Coordinates of C-alpha atoms in Angstrom, one line a residue:
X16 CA 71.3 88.9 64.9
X17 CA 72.0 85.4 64.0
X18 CA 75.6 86.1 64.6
X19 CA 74.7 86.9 68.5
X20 CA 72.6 83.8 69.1
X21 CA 75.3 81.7 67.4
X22 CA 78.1 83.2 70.1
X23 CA 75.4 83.1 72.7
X24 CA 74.8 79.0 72.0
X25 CA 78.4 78.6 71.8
X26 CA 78.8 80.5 75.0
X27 CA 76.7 77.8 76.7
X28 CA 78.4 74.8 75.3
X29 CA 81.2 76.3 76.7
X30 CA 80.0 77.3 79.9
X31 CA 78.5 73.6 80.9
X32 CA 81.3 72.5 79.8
X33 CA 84.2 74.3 82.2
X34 CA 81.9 74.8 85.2
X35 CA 82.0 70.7 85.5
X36 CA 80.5 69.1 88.3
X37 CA 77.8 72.5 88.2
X38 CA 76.8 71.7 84.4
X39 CA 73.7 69.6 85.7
X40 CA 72.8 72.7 87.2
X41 CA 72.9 75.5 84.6
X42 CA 69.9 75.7 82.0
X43 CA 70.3 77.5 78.6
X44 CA 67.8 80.0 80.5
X45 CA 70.2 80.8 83.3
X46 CA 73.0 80.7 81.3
X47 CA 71.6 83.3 78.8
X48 CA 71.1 85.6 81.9
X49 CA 75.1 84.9 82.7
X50 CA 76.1 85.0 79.5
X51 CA 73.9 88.8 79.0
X52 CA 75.9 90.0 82.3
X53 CA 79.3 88.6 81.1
X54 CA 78.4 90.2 77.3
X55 CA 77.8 93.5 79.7
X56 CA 80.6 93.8 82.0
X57 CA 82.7 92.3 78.7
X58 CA 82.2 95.6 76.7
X59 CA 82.4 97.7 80.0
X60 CA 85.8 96.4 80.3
X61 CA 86.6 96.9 76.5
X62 CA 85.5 100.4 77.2
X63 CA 86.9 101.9 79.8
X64 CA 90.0 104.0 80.4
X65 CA 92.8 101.5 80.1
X66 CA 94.7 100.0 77.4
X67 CA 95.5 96.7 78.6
X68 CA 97.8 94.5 76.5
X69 CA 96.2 92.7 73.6
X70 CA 94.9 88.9 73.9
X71 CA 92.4 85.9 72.6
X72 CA 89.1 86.6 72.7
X73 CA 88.0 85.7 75.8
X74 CA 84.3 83.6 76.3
X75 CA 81.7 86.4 78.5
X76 CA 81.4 85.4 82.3
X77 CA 83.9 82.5 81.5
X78 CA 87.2 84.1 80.2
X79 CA 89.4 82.1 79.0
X80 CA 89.3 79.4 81.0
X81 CA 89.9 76.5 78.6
X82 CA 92.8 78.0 78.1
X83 CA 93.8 78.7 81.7
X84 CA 92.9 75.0 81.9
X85 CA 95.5 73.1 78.6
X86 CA 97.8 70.8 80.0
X87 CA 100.6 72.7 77.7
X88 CA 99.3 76.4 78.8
X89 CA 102.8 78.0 79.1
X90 CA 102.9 76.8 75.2
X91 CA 100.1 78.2 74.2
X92 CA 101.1 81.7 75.6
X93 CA 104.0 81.9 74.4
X94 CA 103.1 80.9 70.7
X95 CA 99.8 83.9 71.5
X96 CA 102.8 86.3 72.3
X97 CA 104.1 85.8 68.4
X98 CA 100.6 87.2 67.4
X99 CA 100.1 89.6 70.0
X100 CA 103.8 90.2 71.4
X101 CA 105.6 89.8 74.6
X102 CA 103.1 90.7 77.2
X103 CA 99.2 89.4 76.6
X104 CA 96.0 89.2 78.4
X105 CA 93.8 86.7 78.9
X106 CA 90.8 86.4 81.5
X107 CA 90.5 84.1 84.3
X108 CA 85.9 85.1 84.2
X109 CA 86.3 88.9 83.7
X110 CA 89.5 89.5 85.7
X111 CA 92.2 90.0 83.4
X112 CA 95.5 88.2 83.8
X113 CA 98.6 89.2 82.0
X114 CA 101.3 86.6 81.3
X115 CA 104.8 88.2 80.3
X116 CA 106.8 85.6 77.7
X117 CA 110.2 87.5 77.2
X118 CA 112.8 88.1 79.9
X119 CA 113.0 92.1 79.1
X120 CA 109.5 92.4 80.3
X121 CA 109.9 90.4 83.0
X122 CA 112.8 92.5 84.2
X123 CA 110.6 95.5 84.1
X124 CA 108.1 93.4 86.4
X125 CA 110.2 92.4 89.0
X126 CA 113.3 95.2 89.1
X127 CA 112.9 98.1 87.1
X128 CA 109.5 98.5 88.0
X129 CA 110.6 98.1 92.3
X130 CA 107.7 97.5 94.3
X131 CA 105.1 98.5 91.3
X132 CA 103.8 94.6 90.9
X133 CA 105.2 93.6 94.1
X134 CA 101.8 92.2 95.7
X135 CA 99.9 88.6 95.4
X136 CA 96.2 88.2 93.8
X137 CA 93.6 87.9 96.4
X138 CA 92.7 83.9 95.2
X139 CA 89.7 83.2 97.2
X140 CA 91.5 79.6 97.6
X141 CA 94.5 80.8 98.5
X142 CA 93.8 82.8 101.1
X143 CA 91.6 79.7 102.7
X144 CA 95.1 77.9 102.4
X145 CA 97.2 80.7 103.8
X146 CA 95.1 81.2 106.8
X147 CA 94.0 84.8 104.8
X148 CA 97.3 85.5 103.4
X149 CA 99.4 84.8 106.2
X150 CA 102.0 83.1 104.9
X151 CA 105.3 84.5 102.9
X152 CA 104.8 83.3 99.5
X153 CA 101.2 84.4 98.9
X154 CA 101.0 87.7 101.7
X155 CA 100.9 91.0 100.3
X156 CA 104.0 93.2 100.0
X157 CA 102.9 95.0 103.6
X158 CA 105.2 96.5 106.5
X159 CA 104.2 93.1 108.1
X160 CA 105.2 90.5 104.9
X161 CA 108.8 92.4 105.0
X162 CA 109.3 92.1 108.7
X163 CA 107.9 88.4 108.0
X164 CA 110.3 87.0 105.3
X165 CA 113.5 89.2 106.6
X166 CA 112.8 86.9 110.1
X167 CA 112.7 84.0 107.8
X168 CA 115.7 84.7 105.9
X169 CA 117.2 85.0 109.5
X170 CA 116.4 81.9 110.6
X171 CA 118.1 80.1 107.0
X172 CA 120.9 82.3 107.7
X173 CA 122.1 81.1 110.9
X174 CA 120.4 77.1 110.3
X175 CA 123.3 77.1 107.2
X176 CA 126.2 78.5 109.1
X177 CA 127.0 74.9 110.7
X178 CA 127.1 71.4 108.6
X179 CA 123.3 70.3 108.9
X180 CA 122.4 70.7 105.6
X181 CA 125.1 68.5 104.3
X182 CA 124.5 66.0 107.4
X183 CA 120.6 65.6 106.1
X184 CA 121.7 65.0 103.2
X185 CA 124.4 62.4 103.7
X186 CA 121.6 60.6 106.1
X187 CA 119.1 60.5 103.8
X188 CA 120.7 59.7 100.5
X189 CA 122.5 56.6 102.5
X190 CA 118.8 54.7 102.9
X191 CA 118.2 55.9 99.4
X192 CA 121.3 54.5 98.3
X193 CA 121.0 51.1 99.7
X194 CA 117.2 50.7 98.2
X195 CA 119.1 51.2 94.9
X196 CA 121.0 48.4 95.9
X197 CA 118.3 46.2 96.7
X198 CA 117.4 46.5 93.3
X199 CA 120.1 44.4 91.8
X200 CA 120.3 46.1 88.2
X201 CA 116.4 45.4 87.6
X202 CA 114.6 48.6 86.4
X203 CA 112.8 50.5 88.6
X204 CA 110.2 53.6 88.9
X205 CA 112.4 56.2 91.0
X206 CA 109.9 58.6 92.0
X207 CA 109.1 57.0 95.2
X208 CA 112.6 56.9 96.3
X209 CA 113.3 60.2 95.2
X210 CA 110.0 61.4 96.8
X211 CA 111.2 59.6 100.5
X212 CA 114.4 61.1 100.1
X213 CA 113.8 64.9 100.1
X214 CA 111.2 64.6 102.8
X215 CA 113.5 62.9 104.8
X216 CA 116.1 65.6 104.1
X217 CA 113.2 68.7 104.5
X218 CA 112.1 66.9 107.5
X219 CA 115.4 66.5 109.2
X220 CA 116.4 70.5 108.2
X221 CA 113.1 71.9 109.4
X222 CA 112.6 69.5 112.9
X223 CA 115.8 67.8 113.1
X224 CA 114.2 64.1 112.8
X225 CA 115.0 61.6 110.1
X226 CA 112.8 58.9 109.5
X227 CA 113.3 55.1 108.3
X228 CA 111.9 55.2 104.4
X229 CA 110.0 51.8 105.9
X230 CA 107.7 54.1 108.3
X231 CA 104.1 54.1 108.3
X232 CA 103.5 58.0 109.4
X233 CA 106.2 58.5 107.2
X234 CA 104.9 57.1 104.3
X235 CA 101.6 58.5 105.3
X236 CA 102.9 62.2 104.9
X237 CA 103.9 61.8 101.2
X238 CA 100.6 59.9 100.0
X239 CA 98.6 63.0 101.6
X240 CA 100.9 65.4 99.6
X241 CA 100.7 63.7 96.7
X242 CA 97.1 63.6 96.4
X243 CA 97.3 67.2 97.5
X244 CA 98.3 68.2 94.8
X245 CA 97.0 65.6 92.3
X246 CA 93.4 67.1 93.6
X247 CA 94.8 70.9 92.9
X248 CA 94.3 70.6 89.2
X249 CA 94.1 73.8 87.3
X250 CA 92.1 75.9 90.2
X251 CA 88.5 75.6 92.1
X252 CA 85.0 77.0 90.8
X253 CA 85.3 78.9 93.9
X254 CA 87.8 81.2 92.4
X255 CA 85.4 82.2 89.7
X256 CA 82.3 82.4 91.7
X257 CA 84.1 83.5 95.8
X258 CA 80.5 83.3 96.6
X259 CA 80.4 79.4 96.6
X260 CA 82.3 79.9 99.5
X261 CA 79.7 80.4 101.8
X262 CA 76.6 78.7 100.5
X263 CA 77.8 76.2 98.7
X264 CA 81.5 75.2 98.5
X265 CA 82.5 71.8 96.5
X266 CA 83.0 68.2 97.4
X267 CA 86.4 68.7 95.7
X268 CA 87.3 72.0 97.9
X269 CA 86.5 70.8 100.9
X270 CA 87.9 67.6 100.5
X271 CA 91.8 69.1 99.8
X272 CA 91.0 71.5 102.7
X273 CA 90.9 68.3 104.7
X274 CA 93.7 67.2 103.2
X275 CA 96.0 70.4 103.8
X276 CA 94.7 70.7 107.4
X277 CA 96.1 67.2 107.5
X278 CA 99.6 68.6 106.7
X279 CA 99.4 71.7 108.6
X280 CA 98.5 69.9 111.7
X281 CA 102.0 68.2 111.5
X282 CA 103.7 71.3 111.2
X283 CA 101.3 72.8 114.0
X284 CA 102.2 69.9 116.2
X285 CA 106.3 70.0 116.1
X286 CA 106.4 74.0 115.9
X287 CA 104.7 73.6 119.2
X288 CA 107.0 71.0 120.8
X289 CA 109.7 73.5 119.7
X290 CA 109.0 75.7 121.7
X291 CA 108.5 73.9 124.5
X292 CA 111.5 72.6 124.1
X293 CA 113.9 75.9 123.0
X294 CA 117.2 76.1 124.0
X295 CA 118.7 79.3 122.6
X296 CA 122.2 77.3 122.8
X297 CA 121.3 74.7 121.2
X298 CA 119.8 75.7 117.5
X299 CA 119.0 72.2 115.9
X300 CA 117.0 72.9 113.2
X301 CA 115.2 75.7 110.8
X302 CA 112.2 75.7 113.6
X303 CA 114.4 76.9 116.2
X304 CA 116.4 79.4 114.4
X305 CA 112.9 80.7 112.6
X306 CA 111.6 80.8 117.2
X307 CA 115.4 82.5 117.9
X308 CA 115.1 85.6 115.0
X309 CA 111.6 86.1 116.4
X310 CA 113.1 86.4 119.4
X311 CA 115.9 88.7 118.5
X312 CA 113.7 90.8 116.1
X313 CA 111.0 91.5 119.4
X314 CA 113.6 93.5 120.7
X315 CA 115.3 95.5 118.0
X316 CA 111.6 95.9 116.0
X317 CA 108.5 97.6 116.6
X318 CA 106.6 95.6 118.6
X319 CA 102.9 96.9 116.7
X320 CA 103.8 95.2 113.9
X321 CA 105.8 92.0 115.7
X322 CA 102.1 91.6 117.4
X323 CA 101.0 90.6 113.9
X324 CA 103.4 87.8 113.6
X325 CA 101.6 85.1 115.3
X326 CA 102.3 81.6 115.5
X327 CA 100.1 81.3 112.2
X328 CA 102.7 83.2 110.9
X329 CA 105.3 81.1 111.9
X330 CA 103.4 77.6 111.2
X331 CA 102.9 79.4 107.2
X332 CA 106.7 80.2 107.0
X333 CA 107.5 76.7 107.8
X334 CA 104.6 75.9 105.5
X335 CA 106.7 77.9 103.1
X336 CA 110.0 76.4 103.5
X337 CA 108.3 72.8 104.0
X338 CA 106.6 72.1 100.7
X339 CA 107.8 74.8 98.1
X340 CA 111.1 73.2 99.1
X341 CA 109.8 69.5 98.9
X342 CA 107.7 69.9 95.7
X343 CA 110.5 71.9 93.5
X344 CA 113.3 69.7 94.6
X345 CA 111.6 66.5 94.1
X346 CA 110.5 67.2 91.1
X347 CA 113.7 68.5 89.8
X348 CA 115.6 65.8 91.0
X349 CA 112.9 63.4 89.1
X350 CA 113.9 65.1 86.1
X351 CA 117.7 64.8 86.6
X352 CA 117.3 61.0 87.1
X353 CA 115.8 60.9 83.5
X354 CA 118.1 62.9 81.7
X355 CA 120.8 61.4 83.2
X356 CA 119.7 58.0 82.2
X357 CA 118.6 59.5 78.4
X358 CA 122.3 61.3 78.0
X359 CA 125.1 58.6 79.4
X360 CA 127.6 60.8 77.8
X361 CA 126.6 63.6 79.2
X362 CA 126.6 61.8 83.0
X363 CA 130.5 59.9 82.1
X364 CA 131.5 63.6 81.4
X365 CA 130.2 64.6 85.1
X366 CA 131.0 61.6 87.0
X367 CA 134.5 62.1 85.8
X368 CA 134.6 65.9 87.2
X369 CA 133.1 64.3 90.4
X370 CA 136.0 61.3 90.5
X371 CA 139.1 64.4 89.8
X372 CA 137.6 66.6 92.5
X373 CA 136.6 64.4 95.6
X374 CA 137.6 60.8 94.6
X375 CA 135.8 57.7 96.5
X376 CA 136.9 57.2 99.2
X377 CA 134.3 60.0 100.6
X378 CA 130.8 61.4 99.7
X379 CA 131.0 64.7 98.3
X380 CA 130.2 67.5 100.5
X381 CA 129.2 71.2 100.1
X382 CA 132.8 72.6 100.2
X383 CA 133.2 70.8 97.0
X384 CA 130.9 72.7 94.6
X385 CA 133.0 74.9 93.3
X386 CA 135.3 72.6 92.3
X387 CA 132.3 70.9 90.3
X388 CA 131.2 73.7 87.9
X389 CA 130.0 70.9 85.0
X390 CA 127.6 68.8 87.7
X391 CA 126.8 72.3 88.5
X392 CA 126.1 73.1 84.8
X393 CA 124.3 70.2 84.3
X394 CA 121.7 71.0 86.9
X395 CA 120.9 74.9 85.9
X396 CA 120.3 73.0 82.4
X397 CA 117.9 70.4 83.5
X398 CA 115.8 73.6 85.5
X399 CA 116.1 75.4 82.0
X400 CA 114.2 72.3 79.7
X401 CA 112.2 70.9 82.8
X402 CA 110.8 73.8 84.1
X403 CA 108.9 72.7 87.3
X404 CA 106.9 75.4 87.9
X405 CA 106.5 77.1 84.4
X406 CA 104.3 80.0 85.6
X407 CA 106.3 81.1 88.6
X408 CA 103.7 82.7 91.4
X409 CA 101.5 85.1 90.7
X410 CA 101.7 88.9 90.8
X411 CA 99.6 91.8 91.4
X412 CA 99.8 95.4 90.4
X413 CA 99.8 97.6 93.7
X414 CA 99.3 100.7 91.7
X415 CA 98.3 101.7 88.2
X416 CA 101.4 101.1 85.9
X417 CA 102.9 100.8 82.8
X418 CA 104.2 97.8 81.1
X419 CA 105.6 97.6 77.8
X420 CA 103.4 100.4 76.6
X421 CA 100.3 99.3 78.0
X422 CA 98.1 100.3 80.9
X423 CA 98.3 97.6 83.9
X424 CA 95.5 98.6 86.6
X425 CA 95.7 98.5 90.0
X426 CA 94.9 94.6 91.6
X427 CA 95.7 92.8 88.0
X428 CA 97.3 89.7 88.2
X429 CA 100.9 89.2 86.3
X430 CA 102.4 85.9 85.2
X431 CA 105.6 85.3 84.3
X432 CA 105.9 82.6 81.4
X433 CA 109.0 81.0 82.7
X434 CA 108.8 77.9 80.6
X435 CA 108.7 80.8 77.9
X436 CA 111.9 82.4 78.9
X437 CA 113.8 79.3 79.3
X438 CA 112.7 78.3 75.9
X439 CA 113.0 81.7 73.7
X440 CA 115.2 81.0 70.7
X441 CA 116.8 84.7 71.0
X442 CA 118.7 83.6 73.9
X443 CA 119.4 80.2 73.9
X444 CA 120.7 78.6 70.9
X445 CA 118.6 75.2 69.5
X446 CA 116.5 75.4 72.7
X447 CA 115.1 71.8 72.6
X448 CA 118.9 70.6 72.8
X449 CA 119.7 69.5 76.0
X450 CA 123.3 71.1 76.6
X451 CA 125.1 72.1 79.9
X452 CA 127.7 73.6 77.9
X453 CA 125.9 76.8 77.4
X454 CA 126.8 78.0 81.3
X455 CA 130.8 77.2 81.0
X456 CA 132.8 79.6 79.7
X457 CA 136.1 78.4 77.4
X458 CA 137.9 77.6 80.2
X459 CA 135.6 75.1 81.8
X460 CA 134.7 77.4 84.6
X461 CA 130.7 78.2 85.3
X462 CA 130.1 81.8 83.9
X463 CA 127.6 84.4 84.6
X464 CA 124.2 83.8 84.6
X465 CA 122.1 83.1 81.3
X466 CA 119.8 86.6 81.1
X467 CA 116.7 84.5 80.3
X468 CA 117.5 82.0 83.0
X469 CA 114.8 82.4 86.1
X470 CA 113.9 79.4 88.0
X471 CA 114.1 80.9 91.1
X472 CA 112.2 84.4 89.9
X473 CA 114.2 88.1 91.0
X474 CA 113.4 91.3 92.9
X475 CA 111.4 91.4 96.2
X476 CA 109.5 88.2 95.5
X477 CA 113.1 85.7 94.7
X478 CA 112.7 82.8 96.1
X479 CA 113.5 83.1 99.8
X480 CA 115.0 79.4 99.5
X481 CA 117.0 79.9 96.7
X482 CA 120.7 79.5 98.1
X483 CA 119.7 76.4 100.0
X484 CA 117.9 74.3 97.2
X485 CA 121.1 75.4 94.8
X486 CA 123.5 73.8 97.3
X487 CA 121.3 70.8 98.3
X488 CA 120.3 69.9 94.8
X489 CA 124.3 70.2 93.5
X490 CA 125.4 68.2 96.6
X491 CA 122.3 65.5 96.2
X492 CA 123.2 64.9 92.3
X493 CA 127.0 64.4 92.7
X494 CA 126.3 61.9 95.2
X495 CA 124.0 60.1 93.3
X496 CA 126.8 60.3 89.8
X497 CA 129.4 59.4 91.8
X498 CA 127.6 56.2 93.5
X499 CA 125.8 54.6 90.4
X500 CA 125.7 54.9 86.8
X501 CA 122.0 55.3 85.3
X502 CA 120.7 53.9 82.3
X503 CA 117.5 53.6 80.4
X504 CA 116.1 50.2 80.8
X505 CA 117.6 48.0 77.6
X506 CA 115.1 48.1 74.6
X507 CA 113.5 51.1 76.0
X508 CA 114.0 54.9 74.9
X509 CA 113.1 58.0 77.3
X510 CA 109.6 59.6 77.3
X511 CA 110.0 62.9 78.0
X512 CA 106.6 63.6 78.1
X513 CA 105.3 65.4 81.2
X514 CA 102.6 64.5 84.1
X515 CA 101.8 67.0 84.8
X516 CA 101.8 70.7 82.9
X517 CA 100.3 74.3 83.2
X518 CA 99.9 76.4 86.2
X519 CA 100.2 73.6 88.6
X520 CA 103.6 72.5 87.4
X521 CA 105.4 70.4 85.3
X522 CA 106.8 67.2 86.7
X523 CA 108.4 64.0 85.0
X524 CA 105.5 61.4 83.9
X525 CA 106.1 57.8 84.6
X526 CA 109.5 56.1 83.7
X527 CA 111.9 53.0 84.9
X528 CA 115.9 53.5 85.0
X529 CA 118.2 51.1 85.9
X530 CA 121.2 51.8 88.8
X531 CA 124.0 49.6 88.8
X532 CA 127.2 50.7 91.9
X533 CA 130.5 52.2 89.9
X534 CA 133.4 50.3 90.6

């Protein structure tokens, strides 16, 4: 007995402390009524007919939810899956979640398996975000969500078949250029110029304008997504307890709603000046191919299921394209700035690839990547050790299956541990070493694929962007190593430490380089 009332005062130390701004709320009473359901529904769980994959013990009602919540989460996992092996569960309240750390059972998620895990978990929060799950990303893998993304993937088809993507880029990278100038050789934080930069270059692919970096609305746009996501954390109350929704949502909910509705309202506003303004024979941007494969698709596809995709539909696809594409880019690009500054021999070795195959007398352009396999080497190695979204996107089970042996129920959530993969020492030799040598083959040449290498996921749910950010990072980092050589401030040494970690990513913390033109 004392055992019990030991777990059960543990259990509400533990619960005041992750429900937050609630804790004023919750008395040991009501707590030891939550706790007694959560100990019930625990063991129900334990009981029942499935064999779910082993895990940490999780806290009743709560889960594990301080774990859910560690800045170095994808680390934690994957040091849990030496205990309990390559796929574990953990418990976000009493949902289980199973994170996959090894690239073989990820391949069984996402191929071998087909459609088996294909779906999204129905986040209470997510679905306020997604208009109730009308987006691409975050939609269920319906009739509707494959019409959806194959319209989608239209639309970046025919946008890439002319020279805009490398014009946006040119554009944009000039003003970032000459604010490096500006600088005279005195170290500097990047991230804002980085940040200015591929908004300017998303914003001139998806609406065909380009902005002055000096802007005001401009400007505007990136402090709102910033504190977007700086609000996002590791999740909302709401997720654990959907019915706060109604009766009693949070200051901090409604207040990134209002942010988000913010962003969406831009999106809302040029998608409808689009169309006002189509000309089938003139495609200028993403937004008018994603209005022309709607178009095409309304007469080759059934028209039931093309009366589902909405303009909601379309404002979440550019919602898709918009930020996944901003966020991940930026980030990565963040990263490469570091690294590039932290390894100058690694950056000499690049630059002198960039000088043999386009010289300067021009910028490079996207016709020149193959001729570029070490830049290109360089950059599949910087996604490898700075992961910037270590969990991937969640998955769902659409039917009772089987993974590694162990019984996955219909609706569970999946996680893919990508930080995990890109970090297990069965594949990748000394993987703390920073070393784009490990995708060239012995004659200098890029070679197949790494199997544990997976920024960009595989199967149904691959990135729908995928090509597109390959070929504008590769293009966006040659410029940059064949305009300036970067260095680490003098007297200083790079931090590698991160920002930001777990679920909501993993982006480069604060640091100062130092750009000076190559002559």
């Amino acid at each position: 007995m004392d055992g019990i009332q030991h777990r059960l005062l543990d259990g509400i130390e533990n619960l005041q402390e992750m429900l937050g701004p609630l804790q004023t709320y919750v008395t040991p009473t009501s707590a030891l009524v939550g706790l007694g359901a959560g100990l019930t529904v625990y063991w129900l769980v334990k009981r029942n007919k499935y064999k779910l994959p082993p895990g940490p013990t999780p806290i009743p009602l709560i889960g594990n939810l301080k774990l859910l919540g560690a800045r170095d989460f994808q680390e934690q996992c994957m040091e849990l899956s030496k205990k309990y092996g390559p796929v574990i569960t953990i418990y976000f309240s009493t949902r289980p979640i199973v994170i996959v750390n090894t690239i073989e059972a990820a391949t069984d998620v996402l191929i071998r398996s087909k459609a088996d895990f294909a779906n999204r978990p129905k986040i209470p929060s997510a679905l306020l975000f997604s208009d109730g799950g009308k987006d691409i990303a975050m939609a269920q893998y319906t009739p509707t969500w494959k019409l959806h993304r194959k319209i989608a993937g239209s639309a970046l088809r025919t946008y890439l078949k002319g020279r805009k993507l490398e014009e946006a880029i040119h554009g944009s990278l000039t003003q970032m250029m000459e604010l490096f100038d500006e600088k005279k050789g005195e170290a500097f934080a990047p991230h804002t110029h980085v940040d200015l930069a591929m908004i300017n270059i998303i914003y001139a692919l998806c609406f065909n304008k380009v902005y002055k970096f000096d802007d005001p609305k401009f400007k505007s746009f990136m402090d709102i997504q910033n504190d977007l996501l700086a609000s996002f954390g590791s999740g909302f109350i709401e997720d654990i307890f959907p019915i706060l929704l109604k009766i009693w949502p949070t200051k901090r909910l409604t207040g990134v709603l209002e942010l988000a509705n913010k962003l969406y309202q831009v999106l809302v506003d040029e998608l409808v000046e689009h169309k006002q303004t189509f000309d089938e024979g003139n495609i200028r941007d993403f937004t008018d191919a994603l209005i022309q494969a709607r178009m095409e698709a309304e007469n080759e596809e059934d028209t039931e299921l093309l009366s589902q995709l909405t303009d909601v539909h379309l404002k979440q696809t550019l919602s898709d394209i918009f930020f996944a594409g901003l966020d991940t880019s930026r980030f990565t690009l963040q990263w490469f700035l570091l690294y590039m500054a932290a390894y100058p021999e690694i950056q000499k070795k690049a630059q002198k690839e960039i000088d043999n195959a386009v010289g300067q007398n021009r910028l490079p352009g996207l016709d020149d990547r193959p001729s570029m396999p070490y830049t290109e080497a360089v950059l599949h190695e910087i996604m490898r050790v700075a992961t910037v979204a270590p969990m991937g996107f969640p998955h769902s089970a659409r039917i009772d299956s089987k993974l590694c042996g162990f019984d996955i129920p219909e609706r569970t959530t999946i996680m893919i541990n990508q930080w995990a993969l890109h970090n297990d020492p069965r594949h990748w030799k000394d993987p703390s070493k920073f070393d784009p040598e490990r995708y060239l083959d012995s004659d200098g040449n890029l070679g197949p694929k790494p199997v544990s290498w997976l920024p960009f996921s595989a199967g149904r749910r691959v990135c729908l962007g995928e090509s597109v950010a390959k070929a504008e990072l590769h293009l966006i980092c040659a410029i940059l190593l064949q305009q300036f050589d970067i260095s680490i401030p003098p007297g200083e040494t790079a931090d590698f430490t991160p920002d930001v970690c777990g679920i909501a990513g993993y982006t480069a913390g604060p640091y100062k380089i130092v750009v000076k033109r190559r002559t």
